[in-house]
C-alpha positions as YAML, in Angstrom:
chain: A
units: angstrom
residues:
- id: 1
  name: UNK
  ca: [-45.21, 31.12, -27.89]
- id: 2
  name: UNK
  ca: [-45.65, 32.38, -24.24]
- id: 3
  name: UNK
  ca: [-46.68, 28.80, -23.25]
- id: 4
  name: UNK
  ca: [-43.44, 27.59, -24.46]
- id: 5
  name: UNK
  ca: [-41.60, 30.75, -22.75]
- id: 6
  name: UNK
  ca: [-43.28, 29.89, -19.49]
- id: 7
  name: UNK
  ca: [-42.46, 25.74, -19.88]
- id: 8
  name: UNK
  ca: [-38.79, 26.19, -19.59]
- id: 9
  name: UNK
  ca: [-36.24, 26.75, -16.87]
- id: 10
  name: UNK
  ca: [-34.02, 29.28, -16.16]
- id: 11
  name: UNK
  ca: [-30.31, 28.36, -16.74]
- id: 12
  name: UNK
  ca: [-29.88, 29.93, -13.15]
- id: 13
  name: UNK
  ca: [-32.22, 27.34, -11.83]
- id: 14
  name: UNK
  ca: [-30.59, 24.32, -13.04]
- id: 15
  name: UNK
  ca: [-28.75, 21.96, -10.93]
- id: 16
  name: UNK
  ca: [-25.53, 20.82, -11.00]
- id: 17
  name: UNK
  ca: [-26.34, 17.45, -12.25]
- id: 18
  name: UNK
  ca: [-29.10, 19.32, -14.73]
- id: 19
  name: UNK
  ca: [-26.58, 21.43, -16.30]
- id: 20
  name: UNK
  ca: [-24.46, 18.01, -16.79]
- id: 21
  name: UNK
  ca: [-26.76, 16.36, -18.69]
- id: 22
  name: UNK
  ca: [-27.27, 19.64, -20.52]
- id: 23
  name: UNK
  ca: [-23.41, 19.68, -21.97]
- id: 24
  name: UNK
  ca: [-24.30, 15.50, -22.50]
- id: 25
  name: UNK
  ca: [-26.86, 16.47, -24.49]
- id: 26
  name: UNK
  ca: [-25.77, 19.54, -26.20]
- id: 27
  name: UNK
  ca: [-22.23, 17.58, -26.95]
- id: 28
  name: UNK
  ca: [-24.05, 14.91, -28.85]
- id: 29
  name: UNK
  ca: [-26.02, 17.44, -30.33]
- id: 30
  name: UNK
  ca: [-23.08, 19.11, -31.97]
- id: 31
  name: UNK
  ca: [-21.28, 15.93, -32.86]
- id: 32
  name: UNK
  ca: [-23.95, 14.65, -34.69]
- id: 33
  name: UNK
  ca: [-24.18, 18.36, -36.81]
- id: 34
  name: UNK
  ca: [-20.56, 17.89, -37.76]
- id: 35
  name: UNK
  ca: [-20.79, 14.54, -38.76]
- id: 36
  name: UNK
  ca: [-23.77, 15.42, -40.74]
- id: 37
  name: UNK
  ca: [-21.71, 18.30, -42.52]
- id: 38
  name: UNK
  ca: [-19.16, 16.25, -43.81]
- id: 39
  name: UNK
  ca: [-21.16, 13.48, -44.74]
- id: 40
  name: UNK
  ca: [-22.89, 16.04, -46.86]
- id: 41
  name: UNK
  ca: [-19.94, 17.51, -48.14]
- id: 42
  name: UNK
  ca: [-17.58, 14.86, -48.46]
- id: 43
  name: UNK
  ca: [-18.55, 13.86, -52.32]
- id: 44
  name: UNK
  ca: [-17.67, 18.03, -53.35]
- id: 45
  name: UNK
  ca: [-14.91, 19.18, -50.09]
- id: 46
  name: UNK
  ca: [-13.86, 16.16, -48.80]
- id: 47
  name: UNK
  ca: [-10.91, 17.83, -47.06]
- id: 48
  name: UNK
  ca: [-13.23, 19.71, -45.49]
- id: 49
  name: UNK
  ca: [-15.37, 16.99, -44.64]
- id: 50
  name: UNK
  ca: [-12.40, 15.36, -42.88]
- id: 51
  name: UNK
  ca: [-12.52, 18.39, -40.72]
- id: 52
  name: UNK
  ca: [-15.69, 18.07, -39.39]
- id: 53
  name: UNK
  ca: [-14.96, 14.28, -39.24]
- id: 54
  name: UNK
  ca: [-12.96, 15.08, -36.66]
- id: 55
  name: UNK
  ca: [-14.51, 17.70, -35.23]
- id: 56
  name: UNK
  ca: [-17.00, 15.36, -34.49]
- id: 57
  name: UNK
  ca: [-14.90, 13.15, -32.83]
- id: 58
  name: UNK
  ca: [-14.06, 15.73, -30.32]
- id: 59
  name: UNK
  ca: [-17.14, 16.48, -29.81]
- id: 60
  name: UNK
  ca: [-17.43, 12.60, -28.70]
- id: 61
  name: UNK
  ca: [-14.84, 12.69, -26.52]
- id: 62
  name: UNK
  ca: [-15.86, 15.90, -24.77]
- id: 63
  name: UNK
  ca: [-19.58, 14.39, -24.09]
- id: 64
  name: UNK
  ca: [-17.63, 10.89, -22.61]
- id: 65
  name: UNK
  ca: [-15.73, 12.65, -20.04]
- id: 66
  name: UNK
  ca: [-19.55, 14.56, -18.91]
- id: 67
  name: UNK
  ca: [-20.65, 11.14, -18.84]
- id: 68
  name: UNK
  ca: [-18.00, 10.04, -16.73]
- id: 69
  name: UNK
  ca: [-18.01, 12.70, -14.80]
- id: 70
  name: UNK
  ca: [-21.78, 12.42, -14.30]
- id: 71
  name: UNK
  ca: [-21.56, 8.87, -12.94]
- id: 72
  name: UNK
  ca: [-19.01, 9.10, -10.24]
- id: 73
  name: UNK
  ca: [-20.85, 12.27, -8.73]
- id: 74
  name: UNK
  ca: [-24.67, 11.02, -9.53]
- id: 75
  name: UNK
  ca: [-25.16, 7.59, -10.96]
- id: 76
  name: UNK
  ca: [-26.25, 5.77, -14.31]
- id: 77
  name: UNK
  ca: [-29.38, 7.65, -15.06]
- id: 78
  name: UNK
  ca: [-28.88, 10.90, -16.98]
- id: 79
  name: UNK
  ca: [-32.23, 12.97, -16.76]
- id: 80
  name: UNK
  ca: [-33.37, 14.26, -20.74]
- id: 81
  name: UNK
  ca: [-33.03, 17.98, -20.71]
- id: 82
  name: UNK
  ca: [-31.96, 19.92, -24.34]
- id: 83
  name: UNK
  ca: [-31.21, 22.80, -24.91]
- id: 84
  name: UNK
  ca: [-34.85, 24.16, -25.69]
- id: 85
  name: UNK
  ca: [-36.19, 23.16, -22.30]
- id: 86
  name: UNK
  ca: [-33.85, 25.89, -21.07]
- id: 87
  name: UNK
  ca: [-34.87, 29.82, -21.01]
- id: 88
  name: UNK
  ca: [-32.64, 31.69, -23.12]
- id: 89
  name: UNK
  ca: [-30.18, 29.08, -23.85]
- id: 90
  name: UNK
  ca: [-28.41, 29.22, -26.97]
- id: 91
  name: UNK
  ca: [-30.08, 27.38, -29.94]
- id: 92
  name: UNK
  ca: [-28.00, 25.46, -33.06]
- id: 93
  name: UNK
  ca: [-29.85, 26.75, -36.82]
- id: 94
  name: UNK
  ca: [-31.39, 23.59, -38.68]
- id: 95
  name: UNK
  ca: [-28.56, 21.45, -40.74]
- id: 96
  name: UNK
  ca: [-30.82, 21.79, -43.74]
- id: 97
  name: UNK
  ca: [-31.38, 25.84, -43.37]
- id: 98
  name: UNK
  ca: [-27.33, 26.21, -43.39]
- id: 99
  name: UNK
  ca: [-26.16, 23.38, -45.54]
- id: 100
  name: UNK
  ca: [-27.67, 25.06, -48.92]
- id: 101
  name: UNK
  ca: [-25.76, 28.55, -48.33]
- id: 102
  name: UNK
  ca: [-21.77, 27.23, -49.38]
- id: 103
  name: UNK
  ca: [-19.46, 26.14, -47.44]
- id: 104
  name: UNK
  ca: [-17.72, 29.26, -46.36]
- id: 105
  name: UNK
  ca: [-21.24, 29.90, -44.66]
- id: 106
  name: UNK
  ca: [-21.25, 25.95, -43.12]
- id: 107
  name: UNK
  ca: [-17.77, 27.15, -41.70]
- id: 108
  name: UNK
  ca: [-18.65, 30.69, -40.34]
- id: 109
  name: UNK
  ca: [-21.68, 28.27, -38.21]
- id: 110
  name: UNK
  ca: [-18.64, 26.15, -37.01]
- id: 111
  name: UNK
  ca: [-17.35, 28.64, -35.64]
- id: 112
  name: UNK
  ca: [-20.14, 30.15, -33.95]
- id: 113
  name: UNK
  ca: [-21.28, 27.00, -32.25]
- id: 114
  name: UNK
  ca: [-17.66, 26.68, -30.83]
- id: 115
  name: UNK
  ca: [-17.86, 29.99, -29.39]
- id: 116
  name: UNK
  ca: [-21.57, 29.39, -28.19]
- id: 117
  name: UNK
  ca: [-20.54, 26.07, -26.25]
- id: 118
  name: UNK
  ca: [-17.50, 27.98, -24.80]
- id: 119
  name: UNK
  ca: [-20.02, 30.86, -22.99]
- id: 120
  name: UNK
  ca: [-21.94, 27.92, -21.71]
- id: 121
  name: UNK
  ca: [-18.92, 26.20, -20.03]
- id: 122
  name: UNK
  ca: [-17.79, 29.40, -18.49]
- id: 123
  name: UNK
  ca: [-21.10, 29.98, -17.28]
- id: 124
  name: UNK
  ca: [-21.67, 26.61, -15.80]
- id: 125
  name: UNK
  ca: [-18.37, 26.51, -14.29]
- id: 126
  name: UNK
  ca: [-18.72, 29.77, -12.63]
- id: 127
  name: UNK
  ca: [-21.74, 28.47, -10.71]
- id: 128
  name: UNK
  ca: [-20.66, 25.18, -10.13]
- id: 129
  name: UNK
  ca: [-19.59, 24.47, -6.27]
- id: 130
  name: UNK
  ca: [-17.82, 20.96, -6.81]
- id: 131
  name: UNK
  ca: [-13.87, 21.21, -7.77]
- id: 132
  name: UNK
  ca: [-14.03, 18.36, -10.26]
- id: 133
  name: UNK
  ca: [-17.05, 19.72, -12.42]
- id: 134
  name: UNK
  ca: [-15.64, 23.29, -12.22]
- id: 135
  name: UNK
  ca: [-12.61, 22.22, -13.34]
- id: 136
  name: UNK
  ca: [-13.81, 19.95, -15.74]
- id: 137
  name: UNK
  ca: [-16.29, 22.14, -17.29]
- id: 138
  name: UNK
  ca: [-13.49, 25.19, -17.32]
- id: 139
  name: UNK
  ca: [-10.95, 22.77, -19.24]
- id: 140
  name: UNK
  ca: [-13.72, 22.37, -21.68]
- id: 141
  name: UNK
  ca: [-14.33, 25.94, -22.08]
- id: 142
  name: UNK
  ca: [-10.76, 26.58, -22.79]
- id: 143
  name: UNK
  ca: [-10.78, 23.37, -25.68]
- id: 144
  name: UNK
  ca: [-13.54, 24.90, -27.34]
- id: 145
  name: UNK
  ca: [-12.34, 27.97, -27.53]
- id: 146
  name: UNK
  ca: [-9.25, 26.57, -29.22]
- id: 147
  name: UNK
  ca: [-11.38, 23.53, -30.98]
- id: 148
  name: UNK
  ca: [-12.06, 26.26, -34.15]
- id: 149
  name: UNK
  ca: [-8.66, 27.03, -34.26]
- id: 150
  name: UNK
  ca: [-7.36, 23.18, -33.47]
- id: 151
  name: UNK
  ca: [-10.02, 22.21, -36.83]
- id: 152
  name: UNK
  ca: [-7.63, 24.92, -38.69]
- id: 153
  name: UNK
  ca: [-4.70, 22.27, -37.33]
- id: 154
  name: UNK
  ca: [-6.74, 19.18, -38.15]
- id: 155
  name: UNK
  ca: [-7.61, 20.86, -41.67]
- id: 156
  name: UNK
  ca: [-4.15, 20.96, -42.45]
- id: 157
  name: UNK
  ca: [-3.55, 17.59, -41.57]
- id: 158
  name: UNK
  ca: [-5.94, 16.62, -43.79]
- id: 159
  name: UNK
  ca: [-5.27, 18.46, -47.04]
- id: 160
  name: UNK
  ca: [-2.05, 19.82, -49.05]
- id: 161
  name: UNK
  ca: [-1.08, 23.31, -49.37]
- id: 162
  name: UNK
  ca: [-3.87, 24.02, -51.95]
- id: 163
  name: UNK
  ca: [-6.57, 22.11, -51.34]
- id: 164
  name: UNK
  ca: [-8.77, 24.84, -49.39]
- id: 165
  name: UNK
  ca: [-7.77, 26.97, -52.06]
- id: 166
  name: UNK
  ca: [-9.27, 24.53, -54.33]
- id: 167
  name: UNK
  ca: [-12.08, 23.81, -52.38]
- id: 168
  name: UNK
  ca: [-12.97, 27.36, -52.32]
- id: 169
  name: UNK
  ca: [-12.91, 28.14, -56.32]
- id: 170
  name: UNK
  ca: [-14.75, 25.16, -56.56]
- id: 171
  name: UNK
  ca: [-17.73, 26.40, -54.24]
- id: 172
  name: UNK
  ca: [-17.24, 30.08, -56.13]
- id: 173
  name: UNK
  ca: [-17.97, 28.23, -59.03]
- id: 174
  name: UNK
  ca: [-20.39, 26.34, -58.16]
- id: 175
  name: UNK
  ca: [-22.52, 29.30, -56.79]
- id: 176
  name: UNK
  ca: [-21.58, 31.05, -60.03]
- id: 177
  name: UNK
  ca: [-23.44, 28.32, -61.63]
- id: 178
  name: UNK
  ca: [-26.27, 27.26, -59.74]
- id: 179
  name: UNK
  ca: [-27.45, 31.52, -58.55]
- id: 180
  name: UNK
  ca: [-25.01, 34.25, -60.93]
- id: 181
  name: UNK
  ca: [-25.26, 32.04, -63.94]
- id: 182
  name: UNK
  ca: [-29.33, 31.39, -64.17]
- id: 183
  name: UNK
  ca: [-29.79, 34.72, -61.96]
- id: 184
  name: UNK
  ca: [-27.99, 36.96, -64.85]
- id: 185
  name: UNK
  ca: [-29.43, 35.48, -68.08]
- id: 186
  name: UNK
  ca: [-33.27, 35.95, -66.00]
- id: 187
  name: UNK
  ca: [-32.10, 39.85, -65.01]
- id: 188
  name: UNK
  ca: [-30.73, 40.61, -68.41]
- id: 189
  name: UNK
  ca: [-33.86, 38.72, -70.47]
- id: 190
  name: UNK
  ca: [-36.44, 40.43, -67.88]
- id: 191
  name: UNK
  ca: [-34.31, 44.00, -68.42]
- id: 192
  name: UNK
  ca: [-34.06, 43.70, -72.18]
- id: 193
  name: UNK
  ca: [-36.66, 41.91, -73.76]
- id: 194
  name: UNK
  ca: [-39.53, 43.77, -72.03]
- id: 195
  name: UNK
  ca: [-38.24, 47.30, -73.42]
- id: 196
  name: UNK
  ca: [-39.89, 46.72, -76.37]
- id: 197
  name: UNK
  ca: [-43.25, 45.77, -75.50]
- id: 198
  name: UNK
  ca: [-43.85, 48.30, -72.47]
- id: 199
  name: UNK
  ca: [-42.46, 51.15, -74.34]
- id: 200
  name: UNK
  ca: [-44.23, 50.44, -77.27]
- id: 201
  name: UNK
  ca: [-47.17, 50.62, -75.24]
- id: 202
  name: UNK
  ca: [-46.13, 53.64, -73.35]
- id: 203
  name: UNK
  ca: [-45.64, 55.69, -76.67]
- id: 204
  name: UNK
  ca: [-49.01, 54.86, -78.23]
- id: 205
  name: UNK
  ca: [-51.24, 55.24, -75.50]
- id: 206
  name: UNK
  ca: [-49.43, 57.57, -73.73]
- id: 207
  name: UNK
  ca: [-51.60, 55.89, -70.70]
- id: 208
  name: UNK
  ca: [-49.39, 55.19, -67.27]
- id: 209
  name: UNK
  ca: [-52.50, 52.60, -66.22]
- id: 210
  name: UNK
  ca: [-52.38, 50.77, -69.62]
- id: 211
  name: UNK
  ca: [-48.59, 50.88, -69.61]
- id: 212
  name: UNK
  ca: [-48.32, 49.48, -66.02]
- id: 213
  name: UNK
  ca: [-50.65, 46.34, -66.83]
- id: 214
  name: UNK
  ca: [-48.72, 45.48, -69.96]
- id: 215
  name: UNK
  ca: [-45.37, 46.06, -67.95]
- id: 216
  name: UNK
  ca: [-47.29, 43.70, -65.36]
- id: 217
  name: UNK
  ca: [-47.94, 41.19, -67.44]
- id: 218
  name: UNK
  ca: [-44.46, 40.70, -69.55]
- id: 219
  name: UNK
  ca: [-42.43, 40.93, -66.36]
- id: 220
  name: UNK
  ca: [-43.96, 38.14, -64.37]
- id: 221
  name: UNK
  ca: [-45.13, 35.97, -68.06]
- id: 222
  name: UNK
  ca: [-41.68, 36.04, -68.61]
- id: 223
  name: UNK
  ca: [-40.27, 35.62, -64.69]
- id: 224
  name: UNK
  ca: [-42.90, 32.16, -65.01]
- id: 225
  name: UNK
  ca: [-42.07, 31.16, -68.00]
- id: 226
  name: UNK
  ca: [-37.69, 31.68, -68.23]
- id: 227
  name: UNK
  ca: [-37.83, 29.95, -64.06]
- id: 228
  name: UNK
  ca: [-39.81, 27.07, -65.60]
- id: 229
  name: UNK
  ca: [-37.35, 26.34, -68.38]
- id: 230
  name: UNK
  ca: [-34.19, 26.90, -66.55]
- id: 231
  name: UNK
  ca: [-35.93, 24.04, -64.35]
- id: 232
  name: UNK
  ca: [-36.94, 21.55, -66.75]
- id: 233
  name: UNK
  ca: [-34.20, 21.71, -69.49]
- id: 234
  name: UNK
  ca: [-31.22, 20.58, -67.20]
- id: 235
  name: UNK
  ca: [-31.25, 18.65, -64.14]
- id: 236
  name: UNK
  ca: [-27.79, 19.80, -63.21]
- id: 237
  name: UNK
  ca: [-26.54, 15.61, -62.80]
- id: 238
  name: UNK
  ca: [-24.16, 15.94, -65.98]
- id: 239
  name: UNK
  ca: [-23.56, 20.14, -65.97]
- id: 240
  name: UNK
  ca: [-22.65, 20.31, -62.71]
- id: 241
  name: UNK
  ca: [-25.03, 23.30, -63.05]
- id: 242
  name: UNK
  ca: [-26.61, 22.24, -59.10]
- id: 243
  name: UNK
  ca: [-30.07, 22.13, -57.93]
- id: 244
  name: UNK
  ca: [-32.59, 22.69, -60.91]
- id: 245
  name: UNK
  ca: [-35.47, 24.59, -58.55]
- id: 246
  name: UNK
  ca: [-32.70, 27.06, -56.82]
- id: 247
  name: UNK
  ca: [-31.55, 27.92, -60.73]
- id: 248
  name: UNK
  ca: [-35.12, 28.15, -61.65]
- id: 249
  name: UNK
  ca: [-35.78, 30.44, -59.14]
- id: 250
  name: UNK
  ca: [-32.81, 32.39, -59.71]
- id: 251
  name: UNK
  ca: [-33.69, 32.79, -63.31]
- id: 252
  name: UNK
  ca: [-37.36, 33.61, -62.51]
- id: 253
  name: UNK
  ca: [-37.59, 35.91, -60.20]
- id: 254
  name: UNK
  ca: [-34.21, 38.01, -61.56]
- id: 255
  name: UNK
  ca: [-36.28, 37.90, -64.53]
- id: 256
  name: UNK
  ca: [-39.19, 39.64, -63.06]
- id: 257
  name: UNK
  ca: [-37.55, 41.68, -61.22]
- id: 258
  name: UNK
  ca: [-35.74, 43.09, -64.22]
- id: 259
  name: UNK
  ca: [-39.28, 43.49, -66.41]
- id: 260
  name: UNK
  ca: [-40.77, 45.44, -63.01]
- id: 261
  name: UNK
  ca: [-37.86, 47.66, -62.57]
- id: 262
  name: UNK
  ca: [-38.72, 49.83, -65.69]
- id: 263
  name: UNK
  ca: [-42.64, 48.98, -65.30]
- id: 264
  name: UNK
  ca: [-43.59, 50.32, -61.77]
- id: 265
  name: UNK
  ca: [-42.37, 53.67, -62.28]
- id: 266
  name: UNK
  ca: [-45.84, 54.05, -64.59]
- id: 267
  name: UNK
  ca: [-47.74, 53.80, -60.99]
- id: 268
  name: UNK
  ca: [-47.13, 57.53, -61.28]
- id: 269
  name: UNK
  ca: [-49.87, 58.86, -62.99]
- id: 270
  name: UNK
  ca: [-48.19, 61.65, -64.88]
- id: 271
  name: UNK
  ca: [-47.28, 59.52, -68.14]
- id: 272
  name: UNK
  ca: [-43.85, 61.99, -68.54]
- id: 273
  name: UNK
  ca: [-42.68, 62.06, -65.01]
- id: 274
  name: UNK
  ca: [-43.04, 57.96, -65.02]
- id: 275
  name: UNK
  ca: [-41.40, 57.69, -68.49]
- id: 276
  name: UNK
  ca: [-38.54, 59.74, -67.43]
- id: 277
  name: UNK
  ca: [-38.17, 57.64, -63.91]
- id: 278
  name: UNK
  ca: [-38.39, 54.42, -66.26]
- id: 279
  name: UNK
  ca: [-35.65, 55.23, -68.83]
- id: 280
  name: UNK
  ca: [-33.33, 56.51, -65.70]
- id: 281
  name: UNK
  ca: [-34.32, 52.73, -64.24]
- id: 282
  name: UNK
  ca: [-33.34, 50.99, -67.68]
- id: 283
  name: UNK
  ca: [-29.97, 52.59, -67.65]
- id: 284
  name: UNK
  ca: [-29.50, 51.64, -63.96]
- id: 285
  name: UNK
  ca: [-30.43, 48.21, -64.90]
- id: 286
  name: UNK
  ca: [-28.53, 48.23, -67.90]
- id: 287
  name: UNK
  ca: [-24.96, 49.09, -66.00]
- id: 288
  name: UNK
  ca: [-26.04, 46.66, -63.07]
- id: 289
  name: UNK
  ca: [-25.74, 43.79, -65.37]
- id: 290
  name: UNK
  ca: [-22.76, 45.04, -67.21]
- id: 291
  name: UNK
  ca: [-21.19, 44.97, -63.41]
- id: 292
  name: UNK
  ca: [-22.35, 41.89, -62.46]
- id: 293
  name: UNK
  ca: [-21.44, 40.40, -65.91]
- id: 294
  name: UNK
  ca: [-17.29, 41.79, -65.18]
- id: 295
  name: UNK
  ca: [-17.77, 40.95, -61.53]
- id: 296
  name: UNK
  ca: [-18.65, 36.86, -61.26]
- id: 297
  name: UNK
  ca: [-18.98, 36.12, -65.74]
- id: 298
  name: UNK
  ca: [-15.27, 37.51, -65.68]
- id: 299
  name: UNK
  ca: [-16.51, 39.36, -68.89]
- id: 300
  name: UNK
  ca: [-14.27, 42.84, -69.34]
- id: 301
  name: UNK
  ca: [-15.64, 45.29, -68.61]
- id: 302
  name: UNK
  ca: [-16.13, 47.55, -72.07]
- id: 303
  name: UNK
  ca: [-17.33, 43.89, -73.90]
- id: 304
  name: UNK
  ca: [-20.39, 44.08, -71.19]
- id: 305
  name: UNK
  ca: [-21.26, 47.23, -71.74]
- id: 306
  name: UNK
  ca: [-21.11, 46.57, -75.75]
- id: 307
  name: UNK
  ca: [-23.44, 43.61, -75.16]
- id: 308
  name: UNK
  ca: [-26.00, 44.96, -73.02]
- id: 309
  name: UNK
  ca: [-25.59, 48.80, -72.57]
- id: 310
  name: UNK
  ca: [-25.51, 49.42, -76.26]
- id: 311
  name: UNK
  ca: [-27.96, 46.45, -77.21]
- id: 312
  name: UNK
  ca: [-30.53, 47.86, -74.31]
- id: 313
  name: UNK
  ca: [-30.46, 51.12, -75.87]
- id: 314
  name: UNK
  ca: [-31.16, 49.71, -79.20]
- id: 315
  name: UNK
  ca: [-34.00, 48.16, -77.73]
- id: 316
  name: UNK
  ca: [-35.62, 50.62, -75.98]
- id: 317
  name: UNK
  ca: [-35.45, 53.06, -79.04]
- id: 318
  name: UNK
  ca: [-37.17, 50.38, -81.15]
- id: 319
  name: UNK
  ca: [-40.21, 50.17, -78.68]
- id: 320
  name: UNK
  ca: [-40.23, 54.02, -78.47]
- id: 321
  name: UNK
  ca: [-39.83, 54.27, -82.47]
- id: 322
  name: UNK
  ca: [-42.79, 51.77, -83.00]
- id: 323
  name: UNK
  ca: [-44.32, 53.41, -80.01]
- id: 324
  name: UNK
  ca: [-44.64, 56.54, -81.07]
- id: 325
  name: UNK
  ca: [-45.28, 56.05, -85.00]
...
């Protein structure tokens, strides 16, 4: 890592004609992220696609006039320096690390690269001596300022009065399906259907070790084995369901989360003390998924708590009832 620190310049180093071929570079940089973002999302937002579409094309005609620019002062041959040859340069966040969190989060990035590219023009026109770069490179500070709020403009263009509405319930649903959906059924099979078994154990033994392994073992059996299966029985083409390892994941590890919730407390060694923390957990986890059922599953309120309040309780006294006898 220091090797690398040490390898690149200082921004206050560069020349005018390096920090030229900088904005060339980072200017075809950008363009090709926004054309990359709405090719990826022009089967599922494709007015939103059309805004990055042209977006992009901006971005094209911002890194022509550096070009042009950058031949009348210093000829044909535009030296390679990126943005990570430069010390504490701003950097642009993988495509594939942004594309997978919605598209709200694909627009928030939009707007922070537009704001990123704006500091650097400032900067660069601030310390440039020559009265056709500054202005040049202050004109394009100004336009991306405004290039966010211009996309807004282009958006519009693009779409009729409710299609970002549109586009939005249709990414809230889609994250619905693909994370709440897979994530809930996991949390409430890993809070409910382990009750029995770790309680049951709990009662007869009366043992926090022996408790803890069998808690152990039914939350993550069960986190493995309800990820698997949300995996392999759909592979989201028809359902629309999305992505079947993201699901899987949400299902398994919501599922183990909700078996160790109530099974950790038994790392206490006091078998009452963790009994009492673990039936205060279950009826923490119990409400948690009655909320999260009302919040995104649009489920009222008092039904959710019927379901899984009252059908937890149930639960857990069987366990303790077998438990115990």
């Amino acid at each position: 890592m220091f090797a690398s620190l040490a390898n690149r310049r200082r921004f206050s180093d560069l020349s005018e004609k390096e920090v030229l071929a900088l904005a060339i570079a980072s200017e075809e940089d950008d363009g090709r992220i926004y054309a990359t973002y709405a090719e990826r999302l022009r089967a599922g937002f494709p007015d939103t696609a059309a805004t990055f579409d042209a977006m992009a094309a901006e971005e094209d005609g911002h890194r022509a006039r550096l070009i042009a620019l950058f031949q009348q002062r210093f000829g044909t041959v535009i030296p390679l320096i990126r943005r990570e040859h430069v010390a504490g340069y701003y950097s642009r966040r993988p495509v594939w690390l942004i594309e997978n969190l919605g598209i709200e989060r694909i627009r928030r990035e939009a707007a922070r690269m537009e704001d990123d590219a704006a500091d650097f023009y400032t900067r660069a026109a601030q310390a440039s001596t020559d009265a056709a770069t500054r202005k040049l490179l202050g004109d394009l500070a100004r336009e991306e300022r405004k290039h966010y709020d211009l996309a807004e403009h282009m958006e519009a263009d693009h779409r009729t009065s409710d299609a970002r509405a549109e586009e939005d319930d249709r990414a809230r649903r889609q994250f619905v399906l693909t994370w709440v959906q897979p994530g809930l059924a996991g949390l409430m099979d890993g809070s409910v259907s382990t009750l029995a078994p770790i309680f049951a154990t709990a009662f007869a033994t009366q043992n926090s070790w022996t408790t803890l392994q069998v808690g152990l073992a039914a939350a993550i059996g069960a986190g493995i084995s309800m990820g698997f299966t949300e995996a392999a029985h759909d592979d989201g083409v028809i359902s629309g369901r999305g992505s079947p390892i993201k699901r899987g994941i949400a299902s398994g590890v919501m599922t183990a989360v909700g078996g160790l919730g109530h099974a950790l407390p038994y790392l206490i060694p006091d078998f009452w003390t963790a009994t009492t923390l673990a039936v205060a957990v279950v009826f923490v986890e119990l409400w948690a998924i009655a909320f999260i059922q009302n919040r995104y599953m649009e489920t009222p309120f008092l039904r959710s708590v019927v379901q899984v309040v009252i059908g937890g309780v149930l639960v857990l006294a069987t366990g303790i009832l077998i438990g115990g006898s």
